[in-house]
Short mmCIF file of C-alpha atoms and ligand atoms in Angstrom, two decimals:
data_model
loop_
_atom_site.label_atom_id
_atom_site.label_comp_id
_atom_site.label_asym_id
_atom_site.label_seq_id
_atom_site.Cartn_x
_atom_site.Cartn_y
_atom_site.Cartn_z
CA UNK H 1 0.00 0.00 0.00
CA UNK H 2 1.26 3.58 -0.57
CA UNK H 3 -0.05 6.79 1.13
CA UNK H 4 0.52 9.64 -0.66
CA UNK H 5 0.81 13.52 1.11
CA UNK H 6 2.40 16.79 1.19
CA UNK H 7 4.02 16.86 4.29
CA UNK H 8 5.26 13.91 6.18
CA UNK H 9 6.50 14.74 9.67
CA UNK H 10 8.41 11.69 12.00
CA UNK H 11 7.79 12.37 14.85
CA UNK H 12 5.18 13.67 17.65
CA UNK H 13 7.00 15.60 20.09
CA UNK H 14 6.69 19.44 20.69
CA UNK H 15 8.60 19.93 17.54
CA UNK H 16 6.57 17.18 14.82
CA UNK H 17 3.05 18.26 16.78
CA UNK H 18 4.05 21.85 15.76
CA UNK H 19 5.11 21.22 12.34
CA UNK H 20 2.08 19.20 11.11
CA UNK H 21 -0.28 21.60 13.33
CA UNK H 22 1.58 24.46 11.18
CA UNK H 23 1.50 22.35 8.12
CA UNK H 24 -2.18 20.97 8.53
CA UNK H 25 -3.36 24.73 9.05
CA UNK H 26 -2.09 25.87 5.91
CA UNK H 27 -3.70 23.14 3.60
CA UNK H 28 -1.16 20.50 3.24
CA UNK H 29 -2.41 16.86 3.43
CA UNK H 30 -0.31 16.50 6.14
CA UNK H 31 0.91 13.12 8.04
CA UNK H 32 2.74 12.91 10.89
CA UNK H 33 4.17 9.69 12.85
CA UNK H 34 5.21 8.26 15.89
CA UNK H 35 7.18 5.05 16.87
CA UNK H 36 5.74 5.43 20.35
CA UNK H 37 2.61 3.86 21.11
CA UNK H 38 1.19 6.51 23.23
CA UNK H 39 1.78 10.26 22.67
CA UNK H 40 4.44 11.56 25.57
CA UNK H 41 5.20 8.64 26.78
CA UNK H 42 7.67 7.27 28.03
CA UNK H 43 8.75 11.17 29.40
CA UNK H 44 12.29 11.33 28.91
CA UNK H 45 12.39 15.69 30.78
CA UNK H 46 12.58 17.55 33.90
CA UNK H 47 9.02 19.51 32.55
CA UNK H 48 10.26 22.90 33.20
CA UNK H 49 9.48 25.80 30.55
CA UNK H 50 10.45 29.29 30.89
CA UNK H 51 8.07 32.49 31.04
CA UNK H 52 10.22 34.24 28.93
CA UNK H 53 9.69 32.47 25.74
CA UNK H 54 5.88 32.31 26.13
CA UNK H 55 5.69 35.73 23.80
CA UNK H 56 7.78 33.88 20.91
CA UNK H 57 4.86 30.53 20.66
CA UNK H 58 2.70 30.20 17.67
CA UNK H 59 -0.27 29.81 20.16
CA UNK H 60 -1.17 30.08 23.83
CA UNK H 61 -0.31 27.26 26.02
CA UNK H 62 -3.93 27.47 28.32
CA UNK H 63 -3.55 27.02 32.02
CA UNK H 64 -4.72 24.15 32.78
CA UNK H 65 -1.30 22.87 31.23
CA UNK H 66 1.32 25.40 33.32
CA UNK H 67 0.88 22.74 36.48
CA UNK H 68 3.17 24.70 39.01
CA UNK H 69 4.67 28.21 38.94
CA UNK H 70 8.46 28.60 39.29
CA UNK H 71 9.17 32.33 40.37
CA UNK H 72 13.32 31.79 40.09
CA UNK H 73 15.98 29.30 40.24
CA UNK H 74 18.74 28.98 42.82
CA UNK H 75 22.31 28.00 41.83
CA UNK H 76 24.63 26.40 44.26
CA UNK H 77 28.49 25.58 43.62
CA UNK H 78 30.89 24.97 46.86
CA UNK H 79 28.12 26.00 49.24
CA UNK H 80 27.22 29.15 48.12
CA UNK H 81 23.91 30.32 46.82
CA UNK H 82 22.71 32.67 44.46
CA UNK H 83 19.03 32.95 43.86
CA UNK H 84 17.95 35.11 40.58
CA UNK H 85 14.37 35.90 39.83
CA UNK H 86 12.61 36.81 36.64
CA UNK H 87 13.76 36.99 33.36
CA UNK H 88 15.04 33.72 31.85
CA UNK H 89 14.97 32.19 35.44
CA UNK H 90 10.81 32.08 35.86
CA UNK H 91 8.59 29.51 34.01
CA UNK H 92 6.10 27.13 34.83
CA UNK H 93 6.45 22.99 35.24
CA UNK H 94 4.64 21.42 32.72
CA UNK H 95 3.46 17.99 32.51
CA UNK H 96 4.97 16.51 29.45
CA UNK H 97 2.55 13.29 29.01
CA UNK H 98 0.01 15.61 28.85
CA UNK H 99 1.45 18.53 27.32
CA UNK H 100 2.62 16.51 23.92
CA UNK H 101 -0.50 14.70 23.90
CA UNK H 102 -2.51 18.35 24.12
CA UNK H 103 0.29 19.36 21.15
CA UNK H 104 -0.46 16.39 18.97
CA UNK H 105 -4.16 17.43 19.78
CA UNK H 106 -4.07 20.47 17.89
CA UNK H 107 -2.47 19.31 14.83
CA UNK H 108 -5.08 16.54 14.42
CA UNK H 109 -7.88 19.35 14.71
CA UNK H 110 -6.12 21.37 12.68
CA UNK H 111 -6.52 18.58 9.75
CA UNK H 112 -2.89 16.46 10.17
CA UNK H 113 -3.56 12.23 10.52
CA UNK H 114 -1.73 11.07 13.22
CA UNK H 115 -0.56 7.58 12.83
CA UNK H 116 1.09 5.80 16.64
CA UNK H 117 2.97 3.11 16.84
CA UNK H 118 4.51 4.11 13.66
CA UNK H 119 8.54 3.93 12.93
CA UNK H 120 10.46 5.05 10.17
CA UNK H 121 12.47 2.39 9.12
CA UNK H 122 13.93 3.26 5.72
CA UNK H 123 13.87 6.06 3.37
CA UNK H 124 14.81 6.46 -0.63
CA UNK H 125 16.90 8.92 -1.56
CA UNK H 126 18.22 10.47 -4.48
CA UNK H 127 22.06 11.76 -4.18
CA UNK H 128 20.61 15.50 -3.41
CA UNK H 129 19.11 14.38 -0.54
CA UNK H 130 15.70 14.16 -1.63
CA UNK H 131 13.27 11.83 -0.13
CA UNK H 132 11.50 10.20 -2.41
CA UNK H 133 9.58 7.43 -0.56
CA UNK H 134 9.46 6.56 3.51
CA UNK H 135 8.99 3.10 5.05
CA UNK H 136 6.98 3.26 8.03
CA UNK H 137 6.42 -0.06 10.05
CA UNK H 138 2.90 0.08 11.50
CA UNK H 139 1.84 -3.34 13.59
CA UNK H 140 -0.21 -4.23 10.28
CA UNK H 141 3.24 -3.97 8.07
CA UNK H 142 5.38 -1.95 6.29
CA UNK H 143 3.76 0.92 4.55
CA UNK H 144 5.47 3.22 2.17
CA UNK H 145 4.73 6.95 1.95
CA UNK H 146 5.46 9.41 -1.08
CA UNK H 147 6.59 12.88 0.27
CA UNK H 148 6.47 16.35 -1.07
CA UNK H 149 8.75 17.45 1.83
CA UNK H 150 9.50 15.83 5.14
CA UNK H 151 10.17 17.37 8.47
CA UNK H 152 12.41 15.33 10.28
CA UNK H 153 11.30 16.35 14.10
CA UNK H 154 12.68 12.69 15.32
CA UNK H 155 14.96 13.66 18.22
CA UNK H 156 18.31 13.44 19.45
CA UNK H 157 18.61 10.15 17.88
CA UNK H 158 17.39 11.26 14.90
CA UNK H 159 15.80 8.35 12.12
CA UNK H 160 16.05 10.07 9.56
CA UNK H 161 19.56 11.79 9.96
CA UNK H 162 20.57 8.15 9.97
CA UNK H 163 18.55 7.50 6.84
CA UNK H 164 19.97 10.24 5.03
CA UNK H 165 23.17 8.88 5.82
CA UNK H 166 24.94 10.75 8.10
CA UNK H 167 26.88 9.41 11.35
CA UNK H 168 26.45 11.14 14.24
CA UNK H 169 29.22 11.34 16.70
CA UNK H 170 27.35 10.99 19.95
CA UNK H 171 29.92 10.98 22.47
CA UNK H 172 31.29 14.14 21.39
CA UNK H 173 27.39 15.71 20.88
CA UNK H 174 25.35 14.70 23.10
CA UNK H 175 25.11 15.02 26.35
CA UNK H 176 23.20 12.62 29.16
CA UNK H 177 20.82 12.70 31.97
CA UNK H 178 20.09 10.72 34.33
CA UNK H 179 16.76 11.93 35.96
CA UNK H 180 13.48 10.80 38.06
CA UNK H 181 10.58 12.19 39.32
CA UNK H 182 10.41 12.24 43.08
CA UNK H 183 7.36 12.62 45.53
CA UNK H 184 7.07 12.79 49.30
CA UNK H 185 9.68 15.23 49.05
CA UNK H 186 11.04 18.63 51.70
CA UNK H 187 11.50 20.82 49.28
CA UNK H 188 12.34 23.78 51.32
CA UNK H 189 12.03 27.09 48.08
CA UNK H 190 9.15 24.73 46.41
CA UNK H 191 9.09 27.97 43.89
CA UNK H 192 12.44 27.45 42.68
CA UNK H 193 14.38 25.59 40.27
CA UNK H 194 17.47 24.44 42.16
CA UNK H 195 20.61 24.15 40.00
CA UNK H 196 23.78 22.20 41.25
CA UNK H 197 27.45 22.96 40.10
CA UNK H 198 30.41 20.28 40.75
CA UNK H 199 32.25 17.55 39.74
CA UNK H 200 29.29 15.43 40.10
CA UNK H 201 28.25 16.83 36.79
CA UNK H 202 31.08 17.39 34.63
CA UNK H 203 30.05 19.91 32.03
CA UNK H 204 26.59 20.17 32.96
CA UNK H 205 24.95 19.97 36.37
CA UNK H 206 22.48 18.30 38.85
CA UNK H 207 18.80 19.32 39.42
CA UNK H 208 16.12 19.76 41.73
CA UNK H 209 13.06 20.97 39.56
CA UNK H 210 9.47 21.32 41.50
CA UNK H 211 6.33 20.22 40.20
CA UNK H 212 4.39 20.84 43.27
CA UNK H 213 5.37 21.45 46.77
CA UNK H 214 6.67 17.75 47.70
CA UNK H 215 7.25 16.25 44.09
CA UNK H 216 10.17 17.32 41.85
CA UNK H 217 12.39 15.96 38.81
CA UNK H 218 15.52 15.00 40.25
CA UNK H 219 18.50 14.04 38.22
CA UNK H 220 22.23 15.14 37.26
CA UNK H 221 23.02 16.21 33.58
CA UNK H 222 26.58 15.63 32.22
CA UNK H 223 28.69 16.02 29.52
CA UNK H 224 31.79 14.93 29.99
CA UNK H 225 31.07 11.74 31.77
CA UNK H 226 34.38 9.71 33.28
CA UNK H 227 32.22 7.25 35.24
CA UNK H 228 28.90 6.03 35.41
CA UNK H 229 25.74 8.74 36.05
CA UNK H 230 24.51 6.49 38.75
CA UNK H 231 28.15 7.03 40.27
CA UNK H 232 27.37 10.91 39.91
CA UNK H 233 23.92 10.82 41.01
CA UNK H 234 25.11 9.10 44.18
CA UNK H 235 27.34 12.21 44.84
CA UNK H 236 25.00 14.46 44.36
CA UNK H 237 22.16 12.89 46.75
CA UNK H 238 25.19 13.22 49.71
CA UNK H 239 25.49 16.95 49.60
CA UNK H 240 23.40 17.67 52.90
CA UNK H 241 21.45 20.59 51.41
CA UNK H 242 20.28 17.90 48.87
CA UNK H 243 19.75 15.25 51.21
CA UNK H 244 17.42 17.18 53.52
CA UNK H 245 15.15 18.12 50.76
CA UNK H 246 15.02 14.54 49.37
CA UNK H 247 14.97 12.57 52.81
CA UNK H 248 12.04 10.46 52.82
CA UNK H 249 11.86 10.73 48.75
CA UNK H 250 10.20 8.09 46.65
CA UNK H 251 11.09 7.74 43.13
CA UNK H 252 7.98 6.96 40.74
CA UNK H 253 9.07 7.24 37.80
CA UNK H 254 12.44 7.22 35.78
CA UNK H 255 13.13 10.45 33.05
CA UNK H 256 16.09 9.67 31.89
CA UNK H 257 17.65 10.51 28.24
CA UNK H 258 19.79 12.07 26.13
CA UNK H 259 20.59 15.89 25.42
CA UNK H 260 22.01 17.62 22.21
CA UNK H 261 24.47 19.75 23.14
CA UNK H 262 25.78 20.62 19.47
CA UNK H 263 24.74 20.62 15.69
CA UNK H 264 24.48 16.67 14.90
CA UNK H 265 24.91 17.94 11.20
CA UNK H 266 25.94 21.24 9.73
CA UNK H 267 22.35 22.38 8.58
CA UNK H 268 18.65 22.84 9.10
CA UNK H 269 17.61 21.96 5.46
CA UNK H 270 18.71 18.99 2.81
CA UNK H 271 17.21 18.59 0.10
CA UNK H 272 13.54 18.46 0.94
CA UNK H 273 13.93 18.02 4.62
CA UNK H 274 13.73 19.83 7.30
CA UNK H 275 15.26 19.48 10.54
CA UNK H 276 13.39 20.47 13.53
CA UNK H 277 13.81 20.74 17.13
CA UNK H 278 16.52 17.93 18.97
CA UNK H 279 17.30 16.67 15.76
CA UNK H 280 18.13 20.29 14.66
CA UNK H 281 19.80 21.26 18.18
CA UNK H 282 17.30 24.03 18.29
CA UNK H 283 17.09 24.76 22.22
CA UNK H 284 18.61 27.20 24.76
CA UNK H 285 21.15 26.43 26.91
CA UNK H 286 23.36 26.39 29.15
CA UNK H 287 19.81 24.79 30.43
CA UNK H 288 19.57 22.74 27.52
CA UNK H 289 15.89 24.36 27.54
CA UNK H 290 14.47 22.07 24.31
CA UNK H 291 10.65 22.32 24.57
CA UNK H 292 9.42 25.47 23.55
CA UNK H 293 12.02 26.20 20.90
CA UNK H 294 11.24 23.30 19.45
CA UNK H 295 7.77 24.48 19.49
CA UNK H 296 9.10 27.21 17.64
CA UNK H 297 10.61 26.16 15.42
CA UNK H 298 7.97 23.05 14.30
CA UNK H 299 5.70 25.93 13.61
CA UNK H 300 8.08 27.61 11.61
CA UNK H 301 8.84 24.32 9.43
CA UNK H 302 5.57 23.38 9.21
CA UNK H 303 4.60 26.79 7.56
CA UNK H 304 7.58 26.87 5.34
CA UNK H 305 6.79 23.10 4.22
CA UNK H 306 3.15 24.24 3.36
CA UNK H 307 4.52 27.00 1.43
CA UNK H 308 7.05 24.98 -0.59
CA UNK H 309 3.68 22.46 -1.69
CA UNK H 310 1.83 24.94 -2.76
CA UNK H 311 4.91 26.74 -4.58
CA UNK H 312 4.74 30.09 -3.03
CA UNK H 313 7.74 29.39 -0.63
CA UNK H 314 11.75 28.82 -0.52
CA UNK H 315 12.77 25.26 1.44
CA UNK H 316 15.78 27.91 1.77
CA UNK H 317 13.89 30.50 3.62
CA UNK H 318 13.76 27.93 6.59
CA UNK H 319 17.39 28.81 8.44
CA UNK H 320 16.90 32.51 7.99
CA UNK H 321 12.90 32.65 9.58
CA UNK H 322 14.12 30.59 12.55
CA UNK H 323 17.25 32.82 13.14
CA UNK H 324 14.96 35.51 12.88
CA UNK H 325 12.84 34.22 16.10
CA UNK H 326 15.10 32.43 17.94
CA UNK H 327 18.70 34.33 16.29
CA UNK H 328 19.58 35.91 19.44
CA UNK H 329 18.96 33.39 21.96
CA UNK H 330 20.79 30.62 19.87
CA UNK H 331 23.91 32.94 19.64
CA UNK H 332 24.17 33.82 22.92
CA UNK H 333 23.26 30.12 24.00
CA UNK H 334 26.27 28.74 22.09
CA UNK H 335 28.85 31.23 23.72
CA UNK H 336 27.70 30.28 27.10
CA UNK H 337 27.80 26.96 26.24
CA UNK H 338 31.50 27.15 24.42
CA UNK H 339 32.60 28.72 27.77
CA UNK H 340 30.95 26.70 30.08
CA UNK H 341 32.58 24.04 28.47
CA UNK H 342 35.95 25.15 29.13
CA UNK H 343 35.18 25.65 32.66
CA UNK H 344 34.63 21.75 33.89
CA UNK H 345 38.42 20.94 34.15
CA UNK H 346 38.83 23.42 36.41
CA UNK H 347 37.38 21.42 39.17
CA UNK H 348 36.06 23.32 42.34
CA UNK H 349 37.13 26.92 40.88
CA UNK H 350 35.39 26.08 37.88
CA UNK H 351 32.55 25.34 39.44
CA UNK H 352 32.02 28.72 41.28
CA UNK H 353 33.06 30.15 37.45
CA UNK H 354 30.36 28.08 36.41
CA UNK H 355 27.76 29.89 38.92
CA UNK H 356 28.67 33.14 37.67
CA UNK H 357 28.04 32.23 34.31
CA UNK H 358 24.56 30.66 34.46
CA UNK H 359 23.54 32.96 36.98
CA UNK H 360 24.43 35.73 34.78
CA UNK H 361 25.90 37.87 37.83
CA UNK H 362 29.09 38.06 35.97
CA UNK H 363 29.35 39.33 32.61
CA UNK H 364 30.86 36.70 29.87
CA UNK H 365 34.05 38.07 29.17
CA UNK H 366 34.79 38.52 32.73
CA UNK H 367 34.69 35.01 33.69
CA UNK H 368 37.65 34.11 31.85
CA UNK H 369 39.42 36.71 33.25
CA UNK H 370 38.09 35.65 36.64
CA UNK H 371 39.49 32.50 35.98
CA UNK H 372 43.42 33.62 36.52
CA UNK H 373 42.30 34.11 40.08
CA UNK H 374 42.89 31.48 42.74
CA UNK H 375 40.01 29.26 43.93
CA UNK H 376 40.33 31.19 47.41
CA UNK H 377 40.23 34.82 45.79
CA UNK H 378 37.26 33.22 43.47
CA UNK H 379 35.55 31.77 46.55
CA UNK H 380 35.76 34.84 48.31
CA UNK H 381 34.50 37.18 45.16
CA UNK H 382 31.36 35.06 44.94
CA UNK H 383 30.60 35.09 48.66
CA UNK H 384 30.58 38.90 48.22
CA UNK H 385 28.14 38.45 45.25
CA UNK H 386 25.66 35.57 46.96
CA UNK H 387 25.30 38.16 49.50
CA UNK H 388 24.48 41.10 47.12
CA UNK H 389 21.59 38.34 45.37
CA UNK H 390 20.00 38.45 47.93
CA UNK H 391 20.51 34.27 48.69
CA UNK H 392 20.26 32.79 52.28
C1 LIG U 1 16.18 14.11 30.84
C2 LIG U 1 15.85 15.33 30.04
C3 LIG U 1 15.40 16.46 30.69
C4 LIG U 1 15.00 17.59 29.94
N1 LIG U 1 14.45 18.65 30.59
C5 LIG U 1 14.01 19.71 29.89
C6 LIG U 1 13.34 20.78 30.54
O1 LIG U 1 13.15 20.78 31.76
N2 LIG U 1 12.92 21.82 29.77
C7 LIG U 1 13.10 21.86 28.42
O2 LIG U 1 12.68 22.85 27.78
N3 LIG U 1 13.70 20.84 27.78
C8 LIG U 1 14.14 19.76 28.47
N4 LIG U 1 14.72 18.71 27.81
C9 LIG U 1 14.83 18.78 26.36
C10 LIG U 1 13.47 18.49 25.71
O3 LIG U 1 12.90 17.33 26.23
C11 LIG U 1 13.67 18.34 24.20
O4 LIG U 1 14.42 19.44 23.73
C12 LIG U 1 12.34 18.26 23.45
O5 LIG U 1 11.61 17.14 23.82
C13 LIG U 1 12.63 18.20 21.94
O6 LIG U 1 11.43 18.00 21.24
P1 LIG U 1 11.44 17.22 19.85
O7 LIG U 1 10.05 17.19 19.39
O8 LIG U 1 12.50 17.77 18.98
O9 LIG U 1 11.95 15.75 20.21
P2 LIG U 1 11.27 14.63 21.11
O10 LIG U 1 10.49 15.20 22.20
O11 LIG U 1 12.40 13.72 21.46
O12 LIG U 1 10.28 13.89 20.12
C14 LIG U 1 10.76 13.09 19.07
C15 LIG U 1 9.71 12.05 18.75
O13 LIG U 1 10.15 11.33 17.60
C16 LIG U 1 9.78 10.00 17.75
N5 LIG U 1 10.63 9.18 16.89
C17 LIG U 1 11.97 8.99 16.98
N6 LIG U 1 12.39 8.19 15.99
C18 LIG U 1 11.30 7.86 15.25
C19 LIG U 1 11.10 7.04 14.12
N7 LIG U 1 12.11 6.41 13.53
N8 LIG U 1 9.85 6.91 13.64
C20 LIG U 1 8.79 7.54 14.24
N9 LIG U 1 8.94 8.30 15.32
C21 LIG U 1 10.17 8.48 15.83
C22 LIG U 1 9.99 9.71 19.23
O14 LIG U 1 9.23 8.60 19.65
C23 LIG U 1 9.53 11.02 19.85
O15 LIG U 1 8.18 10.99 20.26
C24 LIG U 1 15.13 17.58 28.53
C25 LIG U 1 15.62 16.44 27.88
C26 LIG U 1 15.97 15.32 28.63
C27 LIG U 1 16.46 14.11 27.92
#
């Protein structure tokens, strides 16, 4: 049997709901896929979105979805605390079974057929990249599908990167986390995010994110990994300012996965595909903040594949219309991330530079400089600073 269509998205997470809602809305017989049997699950996030890129979505995310307010986040590195408010450090938790299933809701109203349990298994291609035909296995067989353009919103571990042929280097781009959702907790700032910084979490760090006032996503996020994350994760749970607030905890569920933490290929379009979300390394860090860009950016692929069908759009235009939403925030996301980078082999001191750099309460180009200090002139420099924002 072959399906033909316009637009064939793999995938159903915030990005491939976006696309084919996007896609669907402006008239393309739209299809869109997932391997997964149930929208959402299994979650594989620590559900936190942030407030300031609520003005940048394609459509209002209604409240009955924003399941716990975070007012700020705290960052902690060699026992000291800074606490910033606002700005890129309030949001919301979200609950990401439901959110994604809410997402994939409005792409099937808006006209896109949603097909589950659905995997892309093979693809034809011409030398330009062009998909020609997909192979999806369904539980009643394989099924092929012929494409106008395809939006490739698969993830990290992207199908159809694979497909296309390209081999992505995952130790060097990817980054992991090892996370669960915890109940019955103490959480003692329920209202924050609490951020960790140490060598518990080379490269990245460990997190305490609140859902409600006793459950939170716990987990640590490396990546530059020596030893096992379960080795990590045990370091992390014996810092006592951790341990009071998880005393008593019981893990129900596991969120673990993988991160990008750079480009798994060198563009957003080949041929006619389009790369969206993970598998386009579209998020924010140093948070690694994935869920609303992709959002983003699925709307903005899903438009441009609509427009390419009907032959009053550029494929080309995609880069340029994403960089024009997101332009900013991407480039300053990759400097932060370039120096954070840097900053992990500098053990303790590093850590504390680390602080300063998330928290933002030391401009970038300081840091390095910063970073000629000694750890106890460091130490000291930050102590002054935790006490001017305003942390206990
Ligand atoms: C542990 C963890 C914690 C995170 N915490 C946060 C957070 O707090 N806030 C935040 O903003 N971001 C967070 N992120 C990042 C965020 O989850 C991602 O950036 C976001 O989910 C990307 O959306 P996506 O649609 O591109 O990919 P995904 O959500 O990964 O969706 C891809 C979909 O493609 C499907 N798929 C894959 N291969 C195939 C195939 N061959 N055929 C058919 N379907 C296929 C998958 O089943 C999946 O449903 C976290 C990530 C991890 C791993």
């Amino acid at each position: 049997m072959e399906k033909v269509c316009d637009v064939l998205v793999v995938g159903a997470g915030p990005a491939g709901s976006s696309a084919a809602r996007a896609a669907a809305r402006f008239r393309a017989r739209t299809v869109f896929i997932d391997k997964k049997e149930e929208i959402g699950v299994p979650v594989q996030c620590a559900e936190t979105i942030g407030k300031y890129l609520l003005p940048l979505l394609p459509f209002k995310i209604p409240k009955d979805q924003l399941v716990w307010k975070i007012k700020g986040m705290t960052f902690w590195a060699e026992g000291i605390k800074i606490t910033r408010q606002g700005r890129f450090w309030a949001g919301y938790a979200i609950d990401r079974k439901n959110f994604d299933k809410w997402l994939a809701s409005l792409a099937v109203r808006a006209g896109a057929e949603l097909q589950t349990s659905a995997e892309l298994v093979d693809l034809e291609v011409d030398d330009k990249y062009k998909v020609k035909r997909a192979y999806v296995r369904t539980p009643h067989g394989v099924i092929s599908i012929r494409p106008k353009v395809v939006i490739a919103a698969d993830g990290v571990e992207s199908s159809v990167l694979r497909l296309l042929g390209f081999k992505i280097n995952k130790k060097e781009n990817l980054g992991e986390v090892l996370g669960f959702e915890m109940r019955n907790l103490n959480l003692e700032k329920p209202n924050y995010d609490h951020l960790f910084l140490g060598d518990f979490a080379p490269g990245g760090y460990a997190y305490i994110f609140p859902k409600s006032k006793h459950a939170a996503n716990v987990g640590v996020a490396t990546l530059f990994p020596s030893k096992s994350l379960e080795e990590y994760y045990e370091e992390f749970l014996e810092i006592p300012e951790v341990k009071r607030q998880l005393d008593g905890g019981v893990v129900v569920e596991e969120k673990s996965g993988k991160v990008p933490a750079r480009n798994l290929v060198d563009r957003w379009v080949y041929g006619n595909v389009l790369l969206a979300g993970d598998a386009a390394n579209q998020n924010i860090k140093p948070f690694v903040e994935g869920i609303l860009p992709s959002v983003i950016c699925g709307d903005i692929a899903g438009r441009v594949a609509a427009a390419v069908v009907k032959g009053v759009g550029l494929i080309d235009t995609y880069p340029k219309r994403v960089k024009m939403k997101l332009g900013r925030l991407l480039k300053r996301s990759n400097a932060v991330m370039s120096v954070n980078d840097s900053l992990f082999r500098q053990g303790a001191k590093g850590a504390l530079l680390s602080l300063c750099l998330l928290a933002e309460v030391v401009p970038l180009r300081e840091i390095i400089k910063l970073g000629e200090e000694e750890y106890t002139s460091v130490k000291r420099y930050i102590e002054d600073l935790s006490v001017r924002w305003g942390s206990k």
